[in-house]
Amino acid sequence: MKFTLKVWRQKNAKAKGRFETYRVDGISPDTSFLEMLDILNNNLIEEGKEPVAFDHDCREGICGMCSLYINGRPHGPDDLITTCQLHCRKFNDGDTITIEPWRSAAFPVVKDLVVNRNAFDQILQAGGFITCPGIVPDANALPIAKKDADESMDAAACIGCGACVATCKNGSAMLFVAARVSTLAKLPQGRVEAAKRAKAMVAKMDELGFGSCTNTGACEAECPKGISISNIARLNREFLLAKIQD
């Protein structure tokens, strides 16, 4: 297969970016999208040109690092997958593929297709944890209803890739924050600090410049792990309850 790639190139967050066009051919349909970018970079290096910077780590759909906006969709034209799980067979031979970084003020460009998602880390540091050992029994010592355990584990599937932010017209991080809050809200170990957690994480999200949620559902549709927007409803309930308790 052969493709025309329109790739966003940008030296840093302050520099003016631009699209550059490259062509690759001899690509197997079973080649992963990141492997195709590896091939492109090998070609560029052989030509004495600067390779394209893009992020990746596990290449197994676990870490969420491979955050690329491909033909107008986070992670590309497939459902419930990350970019590293996308294969070239999802495109037609001869296609033009547009590749961009996440577009969000809270995710400044580091270089080319790499963005800084430290904002997510700051939100987690604000309250996405438990700090009260000994107040409730250890996890394996306390029976938990299966429904609650399932909902907690479903929310915990979030890998923090940022696709929800990238696809939201407002650049909202509500799905990410809601998933983290729901993971602990459904467990007794997380209830002790529930009010404090909800207020702190929402406040940090707002401080970092993420937009508000308008319930369009785009975040759920593009989430590689299928995190439900029902978690946003739970976050809203947790937040309102925390404000009432003030």
PDB file of C-alpha atoms in Angstrom:
ATOM      1  CA  MET A   1       0.000   0.000   0.000  1.00  0.00           C
ATOM      2  CA  LYS A   2       1.030   3.597  -0.485  1.00  0.00           C
ATOM      3  CA  PHE A   3      -0.161   6.670   1.359  1.00  0.00           C
ATOM      4  CA  THR A   4       0.195  10.428   1.278  1.00  0.00           C
ATOM      5  CA  LEU A   5       0.742  11.682   4.825  1.00  0.00           C
ATOM      6  CA  LYS A   6      -0.072  15.252   5.860  1.00  0.00           C
ATOM      7  CA  VAL A   7       1.791  15.546   9.146  1.00  0.00           C
ATOM      8  CA  TRP A   8       1.699  18.455  11.588  1.00  0.00           C
ATOM      9  CA  ARG A   9       5.214  19.770  12.268  1.00  0.00           C
ATOM     10  CA  GLN A  10       5.852  22.225  15.090  1.00  0.00           C
ATOM     11  CA  LYS A  11       9.165  22.944  16.803  1.00  0.00           C
ATOM     12  CA  ASN A  12       7.624  23.782  20.190  1.00  0.00           C
ATOM     13  CA  ALA A  13       4.538  25.281  21.837  1.00  0.00           C
ATOM     14  CA  LYS A  14       5.527  28.845  20.923  1.00  0.00           C
ATOM     15  CA  ALA A  15       6.528  28.159  17.327  1.00  0.00           C
ATOM     16  CA  LYS A  16       4.121  28.387  14.419  1.00  0.00           C
ATOM     17  CA  GLY A  17       3.169  24.946  13.160  1.00  0.00           C
ATOM     18  CA  ARG A  18       2.468  23.734   9.636  1.00  0.00           C
ATOM     19  CA  PHE A  19       1.476  20.637   7.703  1.00  0.00           C
ATOM     20  CA  GLU A  20       4.159  18.882   5.692  1.00  0.00           C
ATOM     21  CA  THR A  21       3.386  16.240   3.086  1.00  0.00           C
ATOM     22  CA  TYR A  22       5.251  12.932   2.834  1.00  0.00           C
ATOM     23  CA  ARG A  23       4.724   9.785   0.813  1.00  0.00           C
ATOM     24  CA  VAL A  24       5.289   6.221   1.901  1.00  0.00           C
ATOM     25  CA  ASP A  25       4.849   3.064  -0.147  1.00  0.00           C
ATOM     26  CA  GLY A  26       5.414  -0.655   0.149  1.00  0.00           C
ATOM     27  CA  ILE A  27       3.374  -0.670   3.371  1.00  0.00           C
ATOM     28  CA  SER A  28       1.810  -3.996   4.363  1.00  0.00           C
ATOM     29  CA  PRO A  29      -1.891  -3.848   5.262  1.00  0.00           C
ATOM     30  CA  ASP A  30      -0.936  -5.541   8.549  1.00  0.00           C
ATOM     31  CA  THR A  31       1.518  -2.797   9.472  1.00  0.00           C
ATOM     32  CA  SER A  32       0.430  -0.851  12.542  1.00  0.00           C
ATOM     33  CA  PHE A  33       0.014   2.895  12.256  1.00  0.00           C
ATOM     34  CA  LEU A  34       2.999   3.569  14.500  1.00  0.00           C
ATOM     35  CA  GLU A  35       5.118   1.130  12.499  1.00  0.00           C
ATOM     36  CA  MET A  36       4.221   3.108   9.389  1.00  0.00           C
ATOM     37  CA  LEU A  37       5.455   6.256  11.135  1.00  0.00           C
ATOM     38  CA  ASP A  38       8.654   4.374  12.017  1.00  0.00           C
ATOM     39  CA  ILE A  39       9.095   3.605   8.320  1.00  0.00           C
ATOM     40  CA  LEU A  40       8.480   7.247   7.456  1.00  0.00           C
ATOM     41  CA  ASN A  41      11.095   8.356   9.973  1.00  0.00           C
ATOM     42  CA  ASN A  42      13.640   5.851   8.651  1.00  0.00           C
ATOM     43  CA  ASN A  43      13.099   7.310   5.192  1.00  0.00           C
ATOM     44  CA  LEU A  44      13.497  10.866   6.483  1.00  0.00           C
ATOM     45  CA  ILE A  45      16.715   9.992   8.329  1.00  0.00           C
ATOM     46  CA  GLU A  46      18.154   8.362   5.200  1.00  0.00           C
ATOM     47  CA  GLU A  47      17.337  11.569   3.305  1.00  0.00           C
ATOM     48  CA  GLY A  48      19.098  13.654   5.948  1.00  0.00           C
ATOM     49  CA  LYS A  49      15.857  15.201   7.219  1.00  0.00           C
ATOM     50  CA  GLU A  50      14.532  15.539  10.743  1.00  0.00           C
ATOM     51  CA  PRO A  51      12.218  12.683  11.772  1.00  0.00           C
ATOM     52  CA  VAL A  52       8.692  13.302  13.000  1.00  0.00           C
ATOM     53  CA  ALA A  53       8.354  13.347  16.795  1.00  0.00           C
ATOM     54  CA  PHE A  54       5.477  11.216  18.070  1.00  0.00           C
ATOM     55  CA  ASP A  55       4.753   9.640  21.436  1.00  0.00           C
ATOM     56  CA  HIS A  56       4.497   5.942  22.253  1.00  0.00           C
ATOM     57  CA  ASP A  57       5.440   3.427  24.889  1.00  0.00           C
ATOM     58  CA  CYS A  58       3.785   0.025  25.321  1.00  0.00           C
ATOM     59  CA  ARG A  59       2.277  -0.295  21.823  1.00  0.00           C
ATOM     60  CA  GLU A  60      -0.286  -2.629  23.380  1.00  0.00           C
ATOM     61  CA  GLY A  61      -3.209  -0.255  23.975  1.00  0.00           C
ATOM     62  CA  ILE A  62      -2.419   0.062  27.680  1.00  0.00           C
ATOM     63  CA  CYS A  63      -0.503   3.275  28.336  1.00  0.00           C
ATOM     64  CA  GLY A  64      -2.400   5.803  26.188  1.00  0.00           C
ATOM     65  CA  MET A  65       0.774   7.570  25.065  1.00  0.00           C
ATOM     66  CA  CYS A  66       0.120   7.158  21.320  1.00  0.00           C
ATOM     67  CA  SER A  67      -2.273  10.097  21.182  1.00  0.00           C
ATOM     68  CA  LEU A  68      -2.743  11.098  17.535  1.00  0.00           C
ATOM     69  CA  TYR A  69      -5.632  12.840  15.781  1.00  0.00           C
ATOM     70  CA  ILE A  70      -6.013  10.954  12.502  1.00  0.00           C
ATOM     71  CA  ASN A  71      -8.346  12.108   9.721  1.00  0.00           C
ATOM     72  CA  GLY A  72     -10.404  14.074  12.212  1.00  0.00           C
ATOM     73  CA  ARG A  73     -10.730  11.358  14.867  1.00  0.00           C
ATOM     74  CA  PRO A  74      -8.753  10.633  18.020  1.00  0.00           C
ATOM     75  CA  HIS A  75      -6.806   7.404  17.506  1.00  0.00           C
ATOM     76  CA  GLY A  76      -8.095   7.106  13.930  1.00  0.00           C
ATOM     77  CA  PRO A  77     -10.939   5.460  11.980  1.00  0.00           C
ATOM     78  CA  ASP A  78     -11.714   2.558  14.277  1.00  0.00           C
ATOM     79  CA  ASP A  79     -13.598   2.089  17.531  1.00  0.00           C
ATOM     80  CA  LEU A  80     -12.349   1.126  20.995  1.00  0.00           C
ATOM     81  CA  ILE A  81      -8.670   1.143  20.025  1.00  0.00           C
ATOM     82  CA  THR A  82      -5.633   3.322  20.590  1.00  0.00           C
ATOM     83  CA  THR A  83      -3.417   4.549  17.754  1.00  0.00           C
ATOM     84  CA  CYS A  84      -0.896   1.752  18.324  1.00  0.00           C
ATOM     85  CA  GLN A  85      -3.695  -0.784  17.739  1.00  0.00           C
ATOM     86  CA  LEU A  86      -4.709   0.838  14.453  1.00  0.00           C
ATOM     87  CA  HIS A  87      -3.548  -0.972  11.304  1.00  0.00           C
ATOM     88  CA  CYS A  88      -3.070   0.247   7.771  1.00  0.00           C
ATOM     89  CA  ARG A  89      -5.779  -2.103   6.498  1.00  0.00           C
ATOM     90  CA  LYS A  90      -8.289   0.401   7.899  1.00  0.00           C
ATOM     91  CA  PHE A  91      -7.286   2.748   5.054  1.00  0.00           C
ATOM     92  CA  ASN A  92      -7.514   2.401   1.294  1.00  0.00           C
ATOM     93  CA  ASP A  93      -4.471   2.144  -0.912  1.00  0.00           C
ATOM     94  CA  GLY A  94      -3.548   5.629  -2.093  1.00  0.00           C
ATOM     95  CA  ASP A  95      -5.379   7.442   0.722  1.00  0.00           C
ATOM     96  CA  THR A  96      -4.285  10.800   2.057  1.00  0.00           C
ATOM     97  CA  ILE A  97      -4.003  10.640   5.849  1.00  0.00           C
ATOM     98  CA  THR A  98      -3.957  13.781   7.982  1.00  0.00           C
ATOM     99  CA  ILE A  99      -2.109  13.387  11.294  1.00  0.00           C
ATOM    100  CA  GLU A 100      -2.305  15.992  14.049  1.00  0.00           C
ATOM    101  CA  PRO A 101      -1.567  16.250  17.783  1.00  0.00           C
ATOM    102  CA  TRP A 102      -4.293  16.636  20.395  1.00  0.00           C
ATOM    103  CA  ARG A 103      -5.768  20.135  20.095  1.00  0.00           C
ATOM    104  CA  SER A 104      -6.279  21.563  23.579  1.00  0.00           C
ATOM    105  CA  ALA A 105      -4.978  24.620  25.403  1.00  0.00           C
ATOM    106  CA  ALA A 106      -4.354  22.360  28.400  1.00  0.00           C
ATOM    107  CA  PHE A 107      -2.157  20.057  26.276  1.00  0.00           C
ATOM    108  CA  PRO A 108       0.558  22.319  24.806  1.00  0.00           C
ATOM    109  CA  VAL A 109       2.604  20.927  21.930  1.00  0.00           C
ATOM    110  CA  VAL A 110       6.061  19.717  22.934  1.00  0.00           C
ATOM    111  CA  LYS A 111       7.152  18.986  19.379  1.00  0.00           C
ATOM    112  CA  ASP A 112       5.344  17.898  16.221  1.00  0.00           C
ATOM    113  CA  LEU A 113       2.775  15.297  17.339  1.00  0.00           C
ATOM    114  CA  VAL A 114       3.839  15.161  20.986  1.00  0.00           C
ATOM    115  CA  VAL A 115       1.807  17.075  23.577  1.00  0.00           C
ATOM    116  CA  ASN A 116       2.340  17.652  27.277  1.00  0.00           C
ATOM    117  CA  ARG A 117      -0.441  15.935  29.226  1.00  0.00           C
ATOM    118  CA  ASN A 118       0.923  16.877  32.632  1.00  0.00           C
ATOM    119  CA  ALA A 119      -2.433  18.544  33.309  1.00  0.00           C
ATOM    120  CA  PHE A 120      -3.944  15.085  33.853  1.00  0.00           C
ATOM    121  CA  ASP A 121      -1.215  14.300  36.389  1.00  0.00           C
ATOM    122  CA  GLN A 122      -1.977  17.522  38.236  1.00  0.00           C
ATOM    123  CA  ILE A 123      -5.666  16.609  38.425  1.00  0.00           C
ATOM    124  CA  LEU A 124      -4.799  13.201  39.890  1.00  0.00           C
ATOM    125  CA  GLN A 125      -2.404  14.796  42.365  1.00  0.00           C
ATOM    126  CA  ALA A 126      -5.249  17.037  43.525  1.00  0.00           C
ATOM    127  CA  GLY A 127      -7.330  14.129  44.805  1.00  0.00           C
ATOM    128  CA  GLY A 128      -7.226  10.943  42.749  1.00  0.00           C
ATOM    129  CA  PHE A 129      -5.962   8.787  45.586  1.00  0.00           C
ATOM    130  CA  ILE A 130      -6.732   7.473  49.100  1.00  0.00           C
ATOM    131  CA  THR A 131      -4.839   8.837  52.118  1.00  0.00           C
ATOM    132  CA  CYS A 132      -6.664   7.211  55.026  1.00  0.00           C
ATOM    133  CA  PRO A 133      -5.168   3.746  55.640  1.00  0.00           C
ATOM    134  CA  GLY A 134      -6.591   1.976  58.671  1.00  0.00           C
ATOM    135  CA  ILE A 135      -9.909   3.842  58.679  1.00  0.00           C
ATOM    136  CA  VAL A 136     -11.562   1.133  56.605  1.00  0.00           C
ATOM    137  CA  PRO A 137     -10.508  -2.509  56.203  1.00  0.00           C
ATOM    138  CA  ASP A 138      -8.106  -3.600  53.484  1.00  0.00           C
ATOM    139  CA  ALA A 139      -9.619  -4.168  50.050  1.00  0.00           C
ATOM    140  CA  ASN A 140      -9.636  -7.959  50.195  1.00  0.00           C
ATOM    141  CA  ALA A 141     -11.137  -8.029  53.700  1.00  0.00           C
ATOM    142  CA  LEU A 142     -14.383  -6.234  52.873  1.00  0.00           C
ATOM    143  CA  PRO A 143     -17.121  -7.743  50.663  1.00  0.00           C
ATOM    144  CA  ILE A 144     -18.282  -5.392  47.905  1.00  0.00           C
ATOM    145  CA  ALA A 145     -21.439  -5.823  45.852  1.00  0.00           C
ATOM    146  CA  LYS A 146     -20.647  -7.105  42.365  1.00  0.00           C
ATOM    147  CA  LYS A 147     -22.520  -4.236  40.710  1.00  0.00           C
ATOM    148  CA  ASP A 148     -20.408  -1.689  42.572  1.00  0.00           C
ATOM    149  CA  ALA A 149     -17.195  -3.576  41.885  1.00  0.00           C
ATOM    150  CA  ASP A 150     -18.032  -3.840  38.182  1.00  0.00           C
ATOM    151  CA  GLU A 151     -18.801  -0.137  37.893  1.00  0.00           C
ATOM    152  CA  SER A 152     -15.586   0.744  39.705  1.00  0.00           C
ATOM    153  CA  MET A 153     -13.491  -1.494  37.453  1.00  0.00           C
ATOM    154  CA  ASP A 154     -15.201  -0.193  34.303  1.00  0.00           C
ATOM    155  CA  ALA A 155     -14.252   3.351  35.289  1.00  0.00           C
ATOM    156  CA  ALA A 156     -10.729   2.242  36.199  1.00  0.00           C
ATOM    157  CA  ALA A 157     -10.229   1.103  32.594  1.00  0.00           C
ATOM    158  CA  CYS A 158      -9.485   4.746  31.684  1.00  0.00           C
ATOM    159  CA  ILE A 159      -5.875   5.012  30.463  1.00  0.00           C
ATOM    160  CA  GLY A 160      -5.700   8.802  30.547  1.00  0.00           C
ATOM    161  CA  CYS A 161      -4.881   9.163  26.863  1.00  0.00           C
ATOM    162  CA  GLY A 162      -6.792  12.433  26.466  1.00  0.00           C
ATOM    163  CA  ALA A 163      -8.979  11.420  23.511  1.00  0.00           C
ATOM    164  CA  CYS A 164     -12.005  12.734  25.405  1.00  0.00           C
ATOM    165  CA  VAL A 165     -10.424  16.183  25.642  1.00  0.00           C
ATOM    166  CA  ALA A 166      -9.237  16.151  22.032  1.00  0.00           C
ATOM    167  CA  THR A 167     -12.659  15.292  20.613  1.00  0.00           C
ATOM    168  CA  CYS A 168     -14.728  17.562  22.880  1.00  0.00           C
ATOM    169  CA  LYS A 169     -15.711  20.842  21.236  1.00  0.00           C
ATOM    170  CA  ASN A 170     -15.078  22.531  24.601  1.00  0.00           C
ATOM    171  CA  GLY A 171     -11.869  20.674  25.419  1.00  0.00           C
ATOM    172  CA  SER A 172     -13.505  19.262  28.544  1.00  0.00           C
ATOM    173  CA  ALA A 173     -11.749  16.756  30.808  1.00  0.00           C
ATOM    174  CA  MET A 174     -14.971  15.715  32.523  1.00  0.00           C
ATOM    175  CA  LEU A 175     -14.887  12.101  31.337  1.00  0.00           C
ATOM    176  CA  PHE A 176     -11.332  11.622  32.600  1.00  0.00           C
ATOM    177  CA  VAL A 177     -12.077  13.222  35.979  1.00  0.00           C
ATOM    178  CA  ALA A 178     -15.381  11.377  36.258  1.00  0.00           C
ATOM    179  CA  ALA A 179     -13.712   8.025  35.597  1.00  0.00           C
ATOM    180  CA  ARG A 180     -11.128   8.651  38.312  1.00  0.00           C
ATOM    181  CA  VAL A 181     -13.737   9.826  40.806  1.00  0.00           C
ATOM    182  CA  SER A 182     -16.108   6.938  39.998  1.00  0.00           C
ATOM    183  CA  THR A 183     -13.373   4.352  40.481  1.00  0.00           C
ATOM    184  CA  LEU A 184     -13.106   5.321  44.155  1.00  0.00           C
ATOM    185  CA  ALA A 185     -16.682   6.519  44.716  1.00  0.00           C
ATOM    186  CA  LYS A 186     -18.038   2.992  44.234  1.00  0.00           C
ATOM    187  CA  LEU A 187     -15.674   1.497  46.830  1.00  0.00           C
ATOM    188  CA  PRO A 188     -15.933   1.910  50.624  1.00  0.00           C
ATOM    189  CA  GLN A 189     -12.231   2.767  50.792  1.00  0.00           C
ATOM    190  CA  GLY A 190     -12.934   5.825  48.657  1.00  0.00           C
ATOM    191  CA  ARG A 191     -16.015   7.106  50.475  1.00  0.00           C
ATOM    192  CA  VAL A 192     -14.112   8.617  53.426  1.00  0.00           C
ATOM    193  CA  GLU A 193     -12.581  11.360  51.269  1.00  0.00           C
ATOM    194  CA  ALA A 194     -15.262  11.439  48.568  1.00  0.00           C
ATOM    195  CA  ALA A 195     -16.383  15.042  49.106  1.00  0.00           C
ATOM    196  CA  LYS A 196     -12.871  16.411  49.382  1.00  0.00           C
ATOM    197  CA  ARG A 197     -11.815  14.466  46.276  1.00  0.00           C
ATOM    198  CA  ALA A 198     -14.654  15.646  44.048  1.00  0.00           C
ATOM    199  CA  LYS A 199     -14.200  19.330  44.943  1.00  0.00           C
ATOM    200  CA  ALA A 200     -10.409  19.251  44.618  1.00  0.00           C
ATOM    201  CA  MET A 201     -10.292  17.467  41.255  1.00  0.00           C
ATOM    202  CA  VAL A 202     -13.002  19.631  39.683  1.00  0.00           C
ATOM    203  CA  ALA A 203     -11.306  22.785  40.978  1.00  0.00           C
ATOM    204  CA  LYS A 204      -7.954  21.715  39.533  1.00  0.00           C
ATOM    205  CA  MET A 205      -9.578  20.825  36.198  1.00  0.00           C
ATOM    206  CA  ASP A 206     -11.115  24.296  35.989  1.00  0.00           C
ATOM    207  CA  GLU A 207      -7.851  25.950  37.050  1.00  0.00           C
ATOM    208  CA  LEU A 208      -5.926  24.225  34.256  1.00  0.00           C
ATOM    209  CA  GLY A 209      -8.211  25.626  31.568  1.00  0.00           C
ATOM    210  CA  PHE A 210     -10.271  22.642  30.494  1.00  0.00           C
ATOM    211  CA  GLY A 211     -13.689  23.518  29.082  1.00  0.00           C
ATOM    212  CA  SER A 212     -17.103  22.656  30.469  1.00  0.00           C
ATOM    213  CA  CYS A 213     -19.187  19.600  29.572  1.00  0.00           C
ATOM    214  CA  THR A 214     -22.261  20.077  27.382  1.00  0.00           C
ATOM    215  CA  ASN A 215     -23.224  16.386  27.145  1.00  0.00           C
ATOM    216  CA  THR A 216     -22.711  15.905  23.423  1.00  0.00           C
ATOM    217  CA  GLY A 217     -21.364  12.406  24.072  1.00  0.00           C
ATOM    218  CA  ALA A 218     -18.386  12.759  21.736  1.00  0.00           C
ATOM    219  CA  CYS A 219     -16.016  11.766  24.547  1.00  0.00           C
ATOM    220  CA  GLU A 220     -17.722   8.419  25.100  1.00  0.00           C
ATOM    221  CA  ALA A 221     -17.913   7.738  21.358  1.00  0.00           C
ATOM    222  CA  GLU A 222     -14.171   8.258  20.867  1.00  0.00           C
ATOM    223  CA  CYS A 223     -12.863   6.801  24.134  1.00  0.00           C
ATOM    224  CA  PRO A 224     -10.623   3.799  23.307  1.00  0.00           C
ATOM    225  CA  LYS A 225     -11.815   2.039  26.455  1.00  0.00           C
ATOM    226  CA  GLY A 226     -15.510   2.849  26.107  1.00  0.00           C
ATOM    227  CA  ILE A 227     -15.798   4.796  29.359  1.00  0.00           C
ATOM    228  CA  SER A 228     -19.476   5.686  29.819  1.00  0.00           C
ATOM    229  CA  ILE A 229     -20.679   9.256  30.297  1.00  0.00           C
ATOM    230  CA  SER A 230     -22.818   7.890  33.126  1.00  0.00           C
ATOM    231  CA  ASN A 231     -19.655   8.474  35.138  1.00  0.00           C
ATOM    232  CA  ILE A 232     -20.022  12.210  34.458  1.00  0.00           C
ATOM    233  CA  ALA A 233     -23.476  12.069  36.041  1.00  0.00           C
ATOM    234  CA  ARG A 234     -21.929  10.384  39.074  1.00  0.00           C
ATOM    235  CA  LEU A 235     -19.216  13.052  39.277  1.00  0.00           C
ATOM    236  CA  ASN A 236     -21.906  15.748  39.199  1.00  0.00           C
ATOM    237  CA  ARG A 237     -23.770  14.036  42.027  1.00  0.00           C
ATOM    238  CA  GLU A 238     -20.580  13.655  44.069  1.00  0.00           C
ATOM    239  CA  PHE A 239     -19.677  17.307  43.501  1.00  0.00           C
ATOM    240  CA  LEU A 240     -23.144  18.649  44.384  1.00  0.00           C
ATOM    241  CA  LEU A 241     -23.279  16.477  47.494  1.00  0.00           C
ATOM    242  CA  ALA A 242     -19.868  17.785  48.534  1.00  0.00           C
ATOM    243  CA  LYS A 243     -21.011  21.388  48.104  1.00  0.00           C
ATOM    244  CA  ILE A 244     -24.167  20.729  50.152  1.00  0.00           C
ATOM    245  CA  GLN A 245     -22.051  19.290  52.961  1.00  0.00           C
ATOM    246  CA  ASP A 246     -19.904  22.448  53.135  1.00  0.00           C
TER     247      ASP A 246
END
